[in-house]
Amino acid sequence: MSGIKTLGQFIIEKQADFSYAKGELSRLLRDIGIASKIVNREVNKAGLVDILGDAGTTNIQGEGQKKLDVYANEQFISALTSGGECCIVATEEEDDFVRIDSPVSQNAKYIVCIDPLDGSSNIDVNVAVGTIFSIYRRKSIEGKATLADVLQKGTEQVAAGYVIYGSSTMLVYTTGKGVNGFTLDPSIGEFCLSHPDMKVPEDGTIYSINEGNYVHFPEGVKKYLKYAQVEDLATKRPYTSRYIGSMVADIHRNLIKGGIYMYPTTSASPNGKLRLLYECNPMAFIIEQAGGTASDGLNRILDIVPTELHQRTSIFIGSPKMVKMAEILMEEYSPVKPLGDIDTVQVV
Ligand code: P6P
């Protein structure tokens, strides 16, 4: 018996972890895996076909869409539609959520929030990009699912994952019982278990942030950068700066080596740049499941109650000791508003 365990075999094996599971979540994860292999094929040959460059359109964020952004979005929506397990897709590339009304999906109970191709500005220069997804169970019992089914706290996620299209293609996901990584073996077209039970190092020496925004950072972030850059051999400082400009790639590296990724508020992004539902929540769920932490500088990312589809937040995520130090300096120099009672009331 070969030592290979495919994603499909692993999902089925772990299905036993969920007594209520009747296979729907397993099939949903399978659908996402299939779409990511199709996207991977296009990402890998992007330079050879007319799929690079701008699509000539902009998304609701006002960001120029790359042809691969649009292609990836279409592939994931198509796979989720034909898979029949998802009733709503909330995607970075669509202004509103996409309701899946196909006959096969009318009783579907899962919601998928997705950034189909994160870091797309890197596509044209052959740098790693990624897909980020988050899966919720719909809250409403009957009728058509609504926005209230989408606007759920990160703690309500039943699964989350990302695909990194890099030197190799990996799918990393959690269902709340640890984090496992699968590397795509092109020779058999299967994601194979390569990184079982992933754990983020408690401490690290890598920090990831766009220092070009320095003048616009909160004082607490400026203090953290100075802390990271001062020499102190006992704490292995100065740290190393690594910033790819692709959240999936930066966080994946930090998950394996240890580190902190920060996207604080800036003048251009007074609420932070990254989106809560399909970037920060899934990455926070994964990192917490791997033993790390994720906050907005004070509040746990997963506790933030979304009030709108493309809501943004600042994020400090990674090795718990590094995130804690950043939070200490943020509390002292740039205190973040705590989530009040009203903030924790679910949108129903
Ligand atoms: P900036 C990519 O657009 C992204 O959403 C993340 O993947 C990445 O970490 C960040 O934005 C890069 O933003 O402002 O540094 O170019």
JSON list of C-alpha atoms and ligand atoms in Angstrom, two decimals, residues 118-121 210 213 243 245-248 250 261 263 273-275 279, ligand 1:
[
{"chain": "A", "resi": 118, "resn": "ASP", "atom": "CA", "xyz": [-5.63, 36.68, -3.70]},
{"chain": "A", "resi": 119, "resn": "GLY", "atom": "CA", "xyz": [-2.51, 38.65, -4.51]},
{"chain": "A", "resi": 120, "resn": "SER", "atom": "CA", "xyz": [-3.41, 38.91, -8.17]},
{"chain": "A", "resi": 121, "resn": "SER", "atom": "CA", "xyz": [-1.12, 41.89, -8.65]},
{"chain": "A", "resi": 210, "resn": "ASN", "atom": "CA", "xyz": [4.27, 46.90, 3.66]},
{"chain": "A", "resi": 213, "resn": "ASN", "atom": "CA", "xyz": [2.99, 52.77, 4.41]},
{"chain": "A", "resi": 243, "resn": "TYR", "atom": "CA", "xyz": [6.82, 40.83, 2.39]},
{"chain": "A", "resi": 245, "resn": "GLY", "atom": "CA", "xyz": [2.47, 41.19, -1.28]},
{"chain": "A", "resi": 246, "resn": "SER", "atom": "CA", "xyz": [0.39, 38.04, -1.28]},
{"chain": "A", "resi": 247, "resn": "MET", "atom": "CA", "xyz": [-1.31, 37.40, 2.07]},
{"chain": "A", "resi": 248, "resn": "VAL", "atom": "CA", "xyz": [-1.57, 33.65, 1.44]},
{"chain": "A", "resi": 250, "resn": "ASP", "atom": "CA", "xyz": [3.28, 35.50, 3.58]},
{"chain": "A", "resi": 261, "resn": "TYR", "atom": "CA", "xyz": [1.89, 39.31, 9.21]},
{"chain": "A", "resi": 263, "resn": "TYR", "atom": "CA", "xyz": [-1.89, 44.89, 7.67]},
{"chain": "A", "resi": 273, "resn": "LYS", "atom": "CA", "xyz": [-7.35, 46.81, 3.64]},
{"chain": "A", "resi": 274, "resn": "LEU", "atom": "CA", "xyz": [-8.11, 43.12, 4.06]},
{"chain": "A", "resi": 275, "resn": "ARG", "atom": "CA", "xyz": [-11.64, 41.78, 4.01]},
{"chain": "A", "resi": 279, "resn": "GLU", "atom": "CA", "xyz": [-9.52, 36.86, 3.89]},
{"chain": "B", "resi": 1, "resn": "P6P", "atom": "P1", "xyz": [-0.35, 46.21, -0.44]},
{"chain": "B", "resi": 1, "resn": "P6P", "atom": "C1", "xyz": [-3.34, 41.45, -2.17]},
{"chain": "B", "resi": 1, "resn": "P6P", "atom": "O1", "xyz": [-3.99, 42.49, -2.90]},
{"chain": "B", "resi": 1, "resn": "P6P", "atom": "C2", "xyz": [-3.69, 41.64, -0.71]},
{"chain": "B", "resi": 1, "resn": "P6P", "atom": "O2", "xyz": [-5.07, 41.55, -0.55]},
{"chain": "B", "resi": 1, "resn": "P6P", "atom": "C3", "xyz": [-2.93, 40.65, 0.15]},
{"chain": "B", "resi": 1, "resn": "P6P", "atom": "O3", "xyz": [-2.82, 39.41, -0.45]},
{"chain": "B", "resi": 1, "resn": "P6P", "atom": "C4", "xyz": [-1.60, 41.32, 0.33]},
{"chain": "B", "resi": 1, "resn": "P6P", "atom": "O4", "xyz": [-0.91, 40.90, 1.51]},
{"chain": "B", "resi": 1, "resn": "P6P", "atom": "C5", "xyz": [-1.97, 42.80, 0.40]},
{"chain": "B", "resi": 1, "resn": "P6P", "atom": "O5", "xyz": [-3.22, 42.93, -0.28]},
{"chain": "B", "resi": 1, "resn": "P6P", "atom": "C6", "xyz": [-0.97, 43.66, -0.30]},
{"chain": "B", "resi": 1, "resn": "P6P", "atom": "O6", "xyz": [-1.39, 45.01, -0.15]},
{"chain": "B", "resi": 1, "resn": "P6P", "atom": "O7", "xyz": [-1.13, 47.45, -0.08]},
{"chain": "B", "resi": 1, "resn": "P6P", "atom": "O8", "xyz": [0.83, 45.99, 0.47]},
{"chain": "B", "resi": 1, "resn": "P6P", "atom": "O9", "xyz": [0.02, 46.09, -1.90]}
]
